[in-house]
PDB file with SEQRES, HELIX, SHEET and CRYST1 records, atoms N, CA, C and O in Angstrom:
SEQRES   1 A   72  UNK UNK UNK UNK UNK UNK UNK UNK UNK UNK UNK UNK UNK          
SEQRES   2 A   72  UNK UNK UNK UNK UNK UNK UNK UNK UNK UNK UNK UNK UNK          
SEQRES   3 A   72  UNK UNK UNK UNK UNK UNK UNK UNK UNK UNK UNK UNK UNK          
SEQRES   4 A   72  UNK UNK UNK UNK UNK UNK UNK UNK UNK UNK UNK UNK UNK          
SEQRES   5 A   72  UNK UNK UNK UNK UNK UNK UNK UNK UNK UNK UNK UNK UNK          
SEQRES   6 A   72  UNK UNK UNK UNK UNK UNK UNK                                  
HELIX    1 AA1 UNK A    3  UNK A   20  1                                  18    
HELIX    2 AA2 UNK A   29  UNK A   31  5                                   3    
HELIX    3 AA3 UNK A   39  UNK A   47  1                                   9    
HELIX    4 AA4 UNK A   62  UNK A   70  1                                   9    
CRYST1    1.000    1.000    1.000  90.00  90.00  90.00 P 1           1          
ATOM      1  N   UNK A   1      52.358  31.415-123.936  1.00  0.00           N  
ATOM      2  CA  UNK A   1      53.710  30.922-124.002  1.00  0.00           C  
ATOM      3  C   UNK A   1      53.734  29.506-123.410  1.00  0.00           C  
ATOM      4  O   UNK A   1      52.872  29.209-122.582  1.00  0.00           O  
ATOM      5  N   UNK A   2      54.346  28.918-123.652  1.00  0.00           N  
ATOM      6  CA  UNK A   2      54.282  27.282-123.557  1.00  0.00           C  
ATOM      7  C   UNK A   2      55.025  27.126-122.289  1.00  0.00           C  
ATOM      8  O   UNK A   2      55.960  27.920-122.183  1.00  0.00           O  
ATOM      9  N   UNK A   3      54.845  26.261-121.234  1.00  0.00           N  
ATOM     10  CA  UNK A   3      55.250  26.212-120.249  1.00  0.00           C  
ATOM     11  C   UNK A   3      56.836  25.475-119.864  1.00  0.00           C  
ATOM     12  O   UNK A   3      57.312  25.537-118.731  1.00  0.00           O  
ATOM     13  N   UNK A   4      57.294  25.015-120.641  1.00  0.00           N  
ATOM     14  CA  UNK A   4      58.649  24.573-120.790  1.00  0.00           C  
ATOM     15  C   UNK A   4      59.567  25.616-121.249  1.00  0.00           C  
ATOM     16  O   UNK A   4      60.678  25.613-120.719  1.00  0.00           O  
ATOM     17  N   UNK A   5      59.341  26.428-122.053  1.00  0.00           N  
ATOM     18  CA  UNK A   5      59.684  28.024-122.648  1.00  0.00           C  
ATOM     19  C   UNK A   5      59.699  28.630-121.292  1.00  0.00           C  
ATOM     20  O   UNK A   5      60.712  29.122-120.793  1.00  0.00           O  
ATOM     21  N   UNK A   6      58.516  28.576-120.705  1.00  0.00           N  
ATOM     22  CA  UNK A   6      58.570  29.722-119.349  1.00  0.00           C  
ATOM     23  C   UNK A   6      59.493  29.299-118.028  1.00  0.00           C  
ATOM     24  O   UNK A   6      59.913  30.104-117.197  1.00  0.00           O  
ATOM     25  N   UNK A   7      59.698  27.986-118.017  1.00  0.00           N  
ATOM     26  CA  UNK A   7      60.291  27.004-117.206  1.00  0.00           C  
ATOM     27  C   UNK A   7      61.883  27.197-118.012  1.00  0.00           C  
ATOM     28  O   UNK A   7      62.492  27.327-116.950  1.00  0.00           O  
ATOM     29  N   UNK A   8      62.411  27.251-118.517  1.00  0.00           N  
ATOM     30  CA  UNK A   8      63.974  27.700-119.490  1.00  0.00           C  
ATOM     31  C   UNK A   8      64.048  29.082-119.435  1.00  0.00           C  
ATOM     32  O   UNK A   8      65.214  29.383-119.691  1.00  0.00           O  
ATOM     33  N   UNK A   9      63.293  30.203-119.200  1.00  0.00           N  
ATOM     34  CA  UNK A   9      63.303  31.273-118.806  1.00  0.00           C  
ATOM     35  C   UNK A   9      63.708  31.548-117.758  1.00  0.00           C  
ATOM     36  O   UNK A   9      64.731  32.214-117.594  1.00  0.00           O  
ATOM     37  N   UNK A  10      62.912  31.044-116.731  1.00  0.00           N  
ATOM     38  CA  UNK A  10      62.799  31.296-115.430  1.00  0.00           C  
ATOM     39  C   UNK A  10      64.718  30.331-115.025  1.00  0.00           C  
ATOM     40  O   UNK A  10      65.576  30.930-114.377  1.00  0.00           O  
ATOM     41  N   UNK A  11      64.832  29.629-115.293  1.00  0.00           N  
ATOM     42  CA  UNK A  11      65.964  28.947-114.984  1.00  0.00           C  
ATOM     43  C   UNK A  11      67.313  29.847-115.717  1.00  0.00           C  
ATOM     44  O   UNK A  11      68.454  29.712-115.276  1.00  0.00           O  
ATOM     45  N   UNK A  12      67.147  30.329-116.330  1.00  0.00           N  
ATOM     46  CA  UNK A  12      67.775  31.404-117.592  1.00  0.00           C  
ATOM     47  C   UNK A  12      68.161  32.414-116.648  1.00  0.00           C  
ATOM     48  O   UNK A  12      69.311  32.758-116.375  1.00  0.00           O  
ATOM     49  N   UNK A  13      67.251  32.786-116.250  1.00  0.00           N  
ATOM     50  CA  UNK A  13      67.030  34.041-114.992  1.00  0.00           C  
ATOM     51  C   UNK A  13      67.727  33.904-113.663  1.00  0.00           C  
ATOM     52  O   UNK A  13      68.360  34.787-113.085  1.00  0.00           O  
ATOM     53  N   UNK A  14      67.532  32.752-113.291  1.00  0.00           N  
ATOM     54  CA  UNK A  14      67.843  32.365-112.134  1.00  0.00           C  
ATOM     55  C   UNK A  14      69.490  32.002-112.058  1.00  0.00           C  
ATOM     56  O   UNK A  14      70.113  32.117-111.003  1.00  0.00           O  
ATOM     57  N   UNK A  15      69.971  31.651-113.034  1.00  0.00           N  
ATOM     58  CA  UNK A  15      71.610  31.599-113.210  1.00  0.00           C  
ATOM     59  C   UNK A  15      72.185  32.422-113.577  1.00  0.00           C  
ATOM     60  O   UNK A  15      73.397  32.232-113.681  1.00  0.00           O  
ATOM     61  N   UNK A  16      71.594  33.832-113.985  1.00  0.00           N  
ATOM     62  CA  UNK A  16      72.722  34.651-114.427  1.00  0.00           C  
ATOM     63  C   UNK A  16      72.440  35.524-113.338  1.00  0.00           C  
ATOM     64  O   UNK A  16      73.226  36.422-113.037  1.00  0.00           O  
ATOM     65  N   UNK A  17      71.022  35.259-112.522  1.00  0.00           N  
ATOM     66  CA  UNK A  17      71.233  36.196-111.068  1.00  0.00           C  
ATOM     67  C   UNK A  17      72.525  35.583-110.170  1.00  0.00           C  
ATOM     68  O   UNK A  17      73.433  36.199-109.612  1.00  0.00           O  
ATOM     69  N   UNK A  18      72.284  34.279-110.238  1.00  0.00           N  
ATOM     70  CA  UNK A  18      72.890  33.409-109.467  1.00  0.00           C  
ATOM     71  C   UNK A  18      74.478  33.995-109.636  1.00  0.00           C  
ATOM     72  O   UNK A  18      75.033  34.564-108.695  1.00  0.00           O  
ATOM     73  N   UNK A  19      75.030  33.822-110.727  1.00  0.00           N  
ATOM     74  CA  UNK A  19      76.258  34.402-111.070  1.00  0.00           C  
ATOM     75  C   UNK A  19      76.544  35.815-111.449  1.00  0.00           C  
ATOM     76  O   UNK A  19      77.729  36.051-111.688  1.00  0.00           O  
ATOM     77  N   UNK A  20      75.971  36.488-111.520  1.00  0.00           N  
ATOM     78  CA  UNK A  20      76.321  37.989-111.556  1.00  0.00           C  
ATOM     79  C   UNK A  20      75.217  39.233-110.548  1.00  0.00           C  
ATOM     80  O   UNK A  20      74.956  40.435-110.594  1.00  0.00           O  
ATOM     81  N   UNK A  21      74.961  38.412-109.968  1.00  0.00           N  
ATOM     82  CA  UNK A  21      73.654  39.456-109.181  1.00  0.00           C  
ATOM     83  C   UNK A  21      72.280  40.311-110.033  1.00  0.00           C  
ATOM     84  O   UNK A  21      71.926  40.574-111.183  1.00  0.00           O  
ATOM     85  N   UNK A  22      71.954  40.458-109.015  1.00  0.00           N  
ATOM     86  CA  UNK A  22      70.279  41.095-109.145  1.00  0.00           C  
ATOM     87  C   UNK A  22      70.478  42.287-110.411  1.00  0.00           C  
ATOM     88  O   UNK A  22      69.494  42.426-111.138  1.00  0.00           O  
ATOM     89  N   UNK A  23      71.209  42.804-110.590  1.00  0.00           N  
ATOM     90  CA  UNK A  23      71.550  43.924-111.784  1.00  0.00           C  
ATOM     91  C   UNK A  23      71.940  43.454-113.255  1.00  0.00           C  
ATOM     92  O   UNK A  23      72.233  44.211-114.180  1.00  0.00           O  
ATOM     93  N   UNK A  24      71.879  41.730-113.310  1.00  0.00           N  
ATOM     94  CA  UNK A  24      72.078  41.656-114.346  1.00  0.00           C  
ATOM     95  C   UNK A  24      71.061  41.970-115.766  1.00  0.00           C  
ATOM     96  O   UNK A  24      69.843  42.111-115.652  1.00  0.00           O  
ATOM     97  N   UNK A  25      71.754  42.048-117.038  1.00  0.00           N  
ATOM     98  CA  UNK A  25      70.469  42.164-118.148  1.00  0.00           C  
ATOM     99  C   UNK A  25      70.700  40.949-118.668  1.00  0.00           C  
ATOM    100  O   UNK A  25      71.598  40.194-118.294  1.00  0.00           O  
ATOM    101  N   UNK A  26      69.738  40.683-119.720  1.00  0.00           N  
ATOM    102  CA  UNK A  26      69.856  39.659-120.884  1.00  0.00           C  
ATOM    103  C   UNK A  26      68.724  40.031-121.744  1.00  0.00           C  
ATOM    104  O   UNK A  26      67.748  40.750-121.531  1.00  0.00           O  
ATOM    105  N   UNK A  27      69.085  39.390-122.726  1.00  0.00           N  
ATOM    106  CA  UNK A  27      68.396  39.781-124.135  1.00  0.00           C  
ATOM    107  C   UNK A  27      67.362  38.333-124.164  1.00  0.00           C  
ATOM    108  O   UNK A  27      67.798  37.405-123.482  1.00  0.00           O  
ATOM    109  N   UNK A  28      66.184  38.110-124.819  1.00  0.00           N  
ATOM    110  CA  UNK A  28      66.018  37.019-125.639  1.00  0.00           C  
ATOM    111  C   UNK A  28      66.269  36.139-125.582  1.00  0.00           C  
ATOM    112  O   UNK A  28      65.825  35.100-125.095  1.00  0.00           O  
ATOM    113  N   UNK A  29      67.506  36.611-126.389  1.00  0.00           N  
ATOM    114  CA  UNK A  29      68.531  35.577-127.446  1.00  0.00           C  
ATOM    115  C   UNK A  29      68.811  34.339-126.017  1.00  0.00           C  
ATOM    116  O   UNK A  29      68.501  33.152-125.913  1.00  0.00           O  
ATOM    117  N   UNK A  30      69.457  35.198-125.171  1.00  0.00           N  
ATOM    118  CA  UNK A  30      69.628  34.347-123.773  1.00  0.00           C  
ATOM    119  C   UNK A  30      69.108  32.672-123.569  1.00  0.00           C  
ATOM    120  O   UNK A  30      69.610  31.657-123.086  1.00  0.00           O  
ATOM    121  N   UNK A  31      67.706  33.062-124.288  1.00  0.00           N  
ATOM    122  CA  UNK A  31      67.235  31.536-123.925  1.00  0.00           C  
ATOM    123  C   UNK A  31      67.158  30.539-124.974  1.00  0.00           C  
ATOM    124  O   UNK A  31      66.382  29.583-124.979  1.00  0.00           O  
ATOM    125  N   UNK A  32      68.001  30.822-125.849  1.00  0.00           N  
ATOM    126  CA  UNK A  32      68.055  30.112-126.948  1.00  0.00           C  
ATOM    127  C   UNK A  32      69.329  29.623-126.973  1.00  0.00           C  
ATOM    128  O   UNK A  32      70.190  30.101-126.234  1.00  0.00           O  
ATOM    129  N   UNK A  33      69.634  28.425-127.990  1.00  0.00           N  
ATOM    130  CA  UNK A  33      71.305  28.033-128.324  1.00  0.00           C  
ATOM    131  C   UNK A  33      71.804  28.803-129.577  1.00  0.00           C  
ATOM    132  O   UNK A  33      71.048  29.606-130.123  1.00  0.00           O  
ATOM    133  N   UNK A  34      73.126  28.568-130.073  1.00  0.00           N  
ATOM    134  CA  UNK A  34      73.506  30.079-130.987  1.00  0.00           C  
ATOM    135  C   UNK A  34      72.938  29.626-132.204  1.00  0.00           C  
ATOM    136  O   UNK A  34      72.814  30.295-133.229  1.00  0.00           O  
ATOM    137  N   UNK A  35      72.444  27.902-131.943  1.00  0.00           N  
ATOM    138  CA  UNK A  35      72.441  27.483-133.374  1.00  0.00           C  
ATOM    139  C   UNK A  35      70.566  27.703-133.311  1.00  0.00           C  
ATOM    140  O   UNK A  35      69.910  27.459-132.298  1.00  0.00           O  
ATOM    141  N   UNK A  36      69.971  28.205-134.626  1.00  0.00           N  
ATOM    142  CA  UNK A  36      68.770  28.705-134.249  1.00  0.00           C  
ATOM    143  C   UNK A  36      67.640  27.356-135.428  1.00  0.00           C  
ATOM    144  O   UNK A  36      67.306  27.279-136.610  1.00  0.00           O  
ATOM    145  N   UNK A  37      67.398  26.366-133.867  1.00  0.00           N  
ATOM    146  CA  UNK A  37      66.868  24.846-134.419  1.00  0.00           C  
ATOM    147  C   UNK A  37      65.389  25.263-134.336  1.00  0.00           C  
ATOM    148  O   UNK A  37      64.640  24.676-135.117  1.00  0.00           O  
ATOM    149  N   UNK A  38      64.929  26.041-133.643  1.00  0.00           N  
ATOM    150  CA  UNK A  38      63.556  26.079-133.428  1.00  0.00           C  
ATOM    151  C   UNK A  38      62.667  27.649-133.228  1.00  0.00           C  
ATOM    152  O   UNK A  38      62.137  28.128-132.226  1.00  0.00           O  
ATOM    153  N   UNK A  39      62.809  28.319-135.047  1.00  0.00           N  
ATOM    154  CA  UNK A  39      62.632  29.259-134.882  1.00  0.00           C  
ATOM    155  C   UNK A  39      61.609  29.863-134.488  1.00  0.00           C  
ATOM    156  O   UNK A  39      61.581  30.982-133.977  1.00  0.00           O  
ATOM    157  N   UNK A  40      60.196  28.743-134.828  1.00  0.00           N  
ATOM    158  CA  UNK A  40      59.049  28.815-134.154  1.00  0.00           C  
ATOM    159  C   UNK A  40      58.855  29.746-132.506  1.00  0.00           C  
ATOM    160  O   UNK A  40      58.207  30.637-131.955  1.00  0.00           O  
ATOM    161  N   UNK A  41      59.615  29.054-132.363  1.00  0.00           N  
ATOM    162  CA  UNK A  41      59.471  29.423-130.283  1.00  0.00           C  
ATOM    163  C   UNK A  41      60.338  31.037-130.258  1.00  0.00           C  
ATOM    164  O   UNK A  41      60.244  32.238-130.004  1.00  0.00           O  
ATOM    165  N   UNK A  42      61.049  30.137-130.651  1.00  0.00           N  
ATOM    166  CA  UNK A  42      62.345  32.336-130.842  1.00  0.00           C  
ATOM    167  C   UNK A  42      61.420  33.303-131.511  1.00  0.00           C  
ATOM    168  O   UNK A  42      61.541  34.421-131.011  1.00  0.00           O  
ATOM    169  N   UNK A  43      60.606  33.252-132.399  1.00  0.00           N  
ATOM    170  CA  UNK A  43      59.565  34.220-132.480  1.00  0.00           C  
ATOM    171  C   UNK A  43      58.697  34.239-131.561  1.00  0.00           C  
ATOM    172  O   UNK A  43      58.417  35.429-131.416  1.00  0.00           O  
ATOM    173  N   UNK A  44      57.874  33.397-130.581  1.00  0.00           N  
ATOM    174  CA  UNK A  44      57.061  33.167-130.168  1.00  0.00           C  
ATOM    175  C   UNK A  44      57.679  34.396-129.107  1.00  0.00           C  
ATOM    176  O   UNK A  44      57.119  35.478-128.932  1.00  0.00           O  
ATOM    177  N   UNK A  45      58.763  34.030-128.551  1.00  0.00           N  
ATOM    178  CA  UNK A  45      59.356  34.924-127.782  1.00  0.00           C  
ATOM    179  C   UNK A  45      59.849  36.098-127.763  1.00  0.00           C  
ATOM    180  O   UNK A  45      59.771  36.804-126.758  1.00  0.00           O  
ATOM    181  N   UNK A  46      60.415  36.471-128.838  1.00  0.00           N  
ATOM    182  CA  UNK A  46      60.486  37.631-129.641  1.00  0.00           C  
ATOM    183  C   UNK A  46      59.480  38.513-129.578  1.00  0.00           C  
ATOM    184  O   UNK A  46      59.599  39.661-129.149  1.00  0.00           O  
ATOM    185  N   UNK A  47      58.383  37.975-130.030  1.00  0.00           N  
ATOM    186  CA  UNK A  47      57.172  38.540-130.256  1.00  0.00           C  
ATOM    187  C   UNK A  47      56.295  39.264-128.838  1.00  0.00           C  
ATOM    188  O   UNK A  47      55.622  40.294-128.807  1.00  0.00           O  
ATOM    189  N   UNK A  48      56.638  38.197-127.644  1.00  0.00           N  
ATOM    190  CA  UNK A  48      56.243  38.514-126.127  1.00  0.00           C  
ATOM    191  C   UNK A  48      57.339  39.431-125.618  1.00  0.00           C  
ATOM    192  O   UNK A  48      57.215  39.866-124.473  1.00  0.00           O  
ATOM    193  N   UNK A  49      58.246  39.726-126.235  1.00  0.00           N  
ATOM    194  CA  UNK A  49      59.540  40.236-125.259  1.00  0.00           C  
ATOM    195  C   UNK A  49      59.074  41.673-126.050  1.00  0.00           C  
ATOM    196  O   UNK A  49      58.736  42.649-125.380  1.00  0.00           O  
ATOM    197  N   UNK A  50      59.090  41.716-127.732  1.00  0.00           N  
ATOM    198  CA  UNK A  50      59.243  42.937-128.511  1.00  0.00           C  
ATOM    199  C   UNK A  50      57.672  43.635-128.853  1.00  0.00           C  
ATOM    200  O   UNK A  50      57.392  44.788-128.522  1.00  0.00           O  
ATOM    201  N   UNK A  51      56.980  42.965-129.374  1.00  0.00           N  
ATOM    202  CA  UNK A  51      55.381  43.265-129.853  1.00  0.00           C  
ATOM    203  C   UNK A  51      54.523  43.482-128.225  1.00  0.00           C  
ATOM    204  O   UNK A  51      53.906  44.469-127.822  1.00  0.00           O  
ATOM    205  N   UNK A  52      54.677  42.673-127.808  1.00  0.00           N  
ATOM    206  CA  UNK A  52      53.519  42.727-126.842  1.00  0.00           C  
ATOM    207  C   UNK A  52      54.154  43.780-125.346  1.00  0.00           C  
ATOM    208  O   UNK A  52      53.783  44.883-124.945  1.00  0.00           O  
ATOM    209  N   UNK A  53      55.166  42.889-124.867  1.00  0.00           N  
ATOM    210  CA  UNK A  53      55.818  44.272-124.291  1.00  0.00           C  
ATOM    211  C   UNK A  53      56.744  45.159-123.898  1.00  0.00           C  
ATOM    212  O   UNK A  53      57.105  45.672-122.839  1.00  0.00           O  
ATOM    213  N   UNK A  54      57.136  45.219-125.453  1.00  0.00           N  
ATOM    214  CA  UNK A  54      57.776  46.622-125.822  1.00  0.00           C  
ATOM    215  C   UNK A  54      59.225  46.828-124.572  1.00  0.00           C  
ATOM    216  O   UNK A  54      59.483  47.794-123.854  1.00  0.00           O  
ATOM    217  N   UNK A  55      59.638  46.059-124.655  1.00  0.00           N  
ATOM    218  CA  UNK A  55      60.811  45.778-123.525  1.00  0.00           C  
ATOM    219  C   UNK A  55      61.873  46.349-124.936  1.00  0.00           C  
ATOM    220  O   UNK A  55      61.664  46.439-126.146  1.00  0.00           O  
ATOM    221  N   UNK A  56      63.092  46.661-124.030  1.00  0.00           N  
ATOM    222  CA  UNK A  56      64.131  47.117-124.537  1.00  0.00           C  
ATOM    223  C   UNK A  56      65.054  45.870-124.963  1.00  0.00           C  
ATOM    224  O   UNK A  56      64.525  44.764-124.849  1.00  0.00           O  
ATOM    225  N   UNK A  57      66.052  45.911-125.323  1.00  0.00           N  
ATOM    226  CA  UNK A  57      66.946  44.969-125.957  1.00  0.00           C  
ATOM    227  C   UNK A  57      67.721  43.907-125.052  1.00  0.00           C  
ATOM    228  O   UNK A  57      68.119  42.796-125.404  1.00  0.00           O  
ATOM    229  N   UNK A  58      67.863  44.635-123.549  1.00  0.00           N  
ATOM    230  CA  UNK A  58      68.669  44.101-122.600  1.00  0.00           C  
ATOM    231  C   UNK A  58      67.653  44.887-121.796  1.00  0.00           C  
ATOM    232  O   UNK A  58      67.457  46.100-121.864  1.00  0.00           O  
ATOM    233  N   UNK A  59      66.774  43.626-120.689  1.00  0.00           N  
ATOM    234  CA  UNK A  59      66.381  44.113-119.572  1.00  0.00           C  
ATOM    235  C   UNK A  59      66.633  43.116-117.861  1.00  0.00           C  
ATOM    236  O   UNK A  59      67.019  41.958-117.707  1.00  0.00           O  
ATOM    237  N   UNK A  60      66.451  43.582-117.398  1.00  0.00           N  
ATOM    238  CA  UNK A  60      66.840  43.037-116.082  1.00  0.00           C  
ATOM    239  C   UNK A  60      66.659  41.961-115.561  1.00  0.00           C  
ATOM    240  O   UNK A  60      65.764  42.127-114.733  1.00  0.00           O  
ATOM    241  N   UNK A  61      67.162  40.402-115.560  1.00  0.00           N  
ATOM    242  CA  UNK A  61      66.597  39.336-115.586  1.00  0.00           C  
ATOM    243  C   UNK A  61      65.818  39.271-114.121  1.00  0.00           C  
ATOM    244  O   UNK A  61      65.084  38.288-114.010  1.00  0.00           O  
ATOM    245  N   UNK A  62      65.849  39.868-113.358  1.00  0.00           N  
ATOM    246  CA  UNK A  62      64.526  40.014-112.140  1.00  0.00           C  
ATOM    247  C   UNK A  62      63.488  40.230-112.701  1.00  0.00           C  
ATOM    248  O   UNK A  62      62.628  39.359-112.833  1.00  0.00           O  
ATOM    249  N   UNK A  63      63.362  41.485-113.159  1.00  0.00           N  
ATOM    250  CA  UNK A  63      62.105  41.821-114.128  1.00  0.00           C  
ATOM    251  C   UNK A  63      61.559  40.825-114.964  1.00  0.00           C  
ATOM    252  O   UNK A  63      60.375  40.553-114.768  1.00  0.00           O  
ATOM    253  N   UNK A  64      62.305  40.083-116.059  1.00  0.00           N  
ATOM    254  CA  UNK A  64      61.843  39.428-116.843  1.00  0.00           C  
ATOM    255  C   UNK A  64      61.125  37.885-116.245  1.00  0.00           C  
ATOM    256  O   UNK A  64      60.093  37.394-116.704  1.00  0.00           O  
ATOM    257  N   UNK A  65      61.941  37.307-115.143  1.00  0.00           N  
ATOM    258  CA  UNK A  65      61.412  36.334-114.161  1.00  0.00           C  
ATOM    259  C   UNK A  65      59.954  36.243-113.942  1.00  0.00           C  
ATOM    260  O   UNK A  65      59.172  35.338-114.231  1.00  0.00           O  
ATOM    261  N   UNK A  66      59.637  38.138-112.987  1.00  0.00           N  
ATOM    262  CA  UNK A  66      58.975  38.040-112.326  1.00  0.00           C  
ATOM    263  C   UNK A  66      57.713  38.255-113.577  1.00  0.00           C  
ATOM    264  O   UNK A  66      56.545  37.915-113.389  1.00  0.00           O  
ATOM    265  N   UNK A  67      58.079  38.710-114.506  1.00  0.00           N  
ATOM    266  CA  UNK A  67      56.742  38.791-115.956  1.00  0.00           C  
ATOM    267  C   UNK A  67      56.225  37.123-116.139  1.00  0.00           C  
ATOM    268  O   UNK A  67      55.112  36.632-115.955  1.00  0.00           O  
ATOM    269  N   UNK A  68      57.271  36.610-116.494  1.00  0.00           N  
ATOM    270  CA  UNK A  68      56.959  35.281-116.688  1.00  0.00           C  
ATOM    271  C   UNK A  68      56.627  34.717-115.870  1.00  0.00           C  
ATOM    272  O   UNK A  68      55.872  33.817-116.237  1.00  0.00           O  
ATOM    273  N   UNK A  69      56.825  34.754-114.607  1.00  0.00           N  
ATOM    274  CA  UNK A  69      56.320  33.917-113.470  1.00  0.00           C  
ATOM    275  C   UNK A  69      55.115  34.155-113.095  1.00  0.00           C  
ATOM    276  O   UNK A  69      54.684  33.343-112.276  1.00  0.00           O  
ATOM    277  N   UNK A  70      53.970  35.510-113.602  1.00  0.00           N  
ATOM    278  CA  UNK A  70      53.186  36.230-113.545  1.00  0.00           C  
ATOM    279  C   UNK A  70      52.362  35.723-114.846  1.00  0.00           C  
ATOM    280  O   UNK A  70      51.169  36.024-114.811  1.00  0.00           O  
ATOM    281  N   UNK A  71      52.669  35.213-115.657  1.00  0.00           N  
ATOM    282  CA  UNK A  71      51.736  34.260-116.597  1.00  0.00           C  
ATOM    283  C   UNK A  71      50.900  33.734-116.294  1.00  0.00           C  
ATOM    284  O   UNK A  71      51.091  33.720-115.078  1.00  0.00           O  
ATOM    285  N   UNK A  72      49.921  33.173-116.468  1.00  0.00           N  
ATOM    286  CA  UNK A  72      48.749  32.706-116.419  1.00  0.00           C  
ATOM    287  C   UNK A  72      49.016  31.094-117.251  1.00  0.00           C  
ATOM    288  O   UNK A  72      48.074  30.315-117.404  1.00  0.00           O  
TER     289      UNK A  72                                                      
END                                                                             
């Protein structure tokens, strides 16, 4: 995953903890705009969130942080 992707994640994460606490979910879609300019990457992500690991539709943006921050 490309490190600007993981860096818009992690910031993604960090504001909807910021504003709704540690229990929040988000989808995906979350890190994208509604208008879909760069479908390349939205699969790319798709593909890490759905194919590889099998995460549910809405999961816990702590969780998802700490996956991505756990990248290599």
């Amino acid at each position: 995953m490309e490190k600007a992707i993981k860096a818009k994640i992690i910031e993604v994460c960090n504001a909807k903890i910021a504003a709704k606490g540690e229990n929040v979910g988000l989808s995906f879609y979350a890190f994208f705009k509604n208008k879909n300019d760069n479908p390349e990457l939205l699969m790319e992500v798709a593909q890490w969130w759905i194919l590889e690991h099998k995460l549910d539709h809405f999961e816990k943006a702590v969780k998802i942080k700490e996956m991505v921050e756990s990248l290599n």
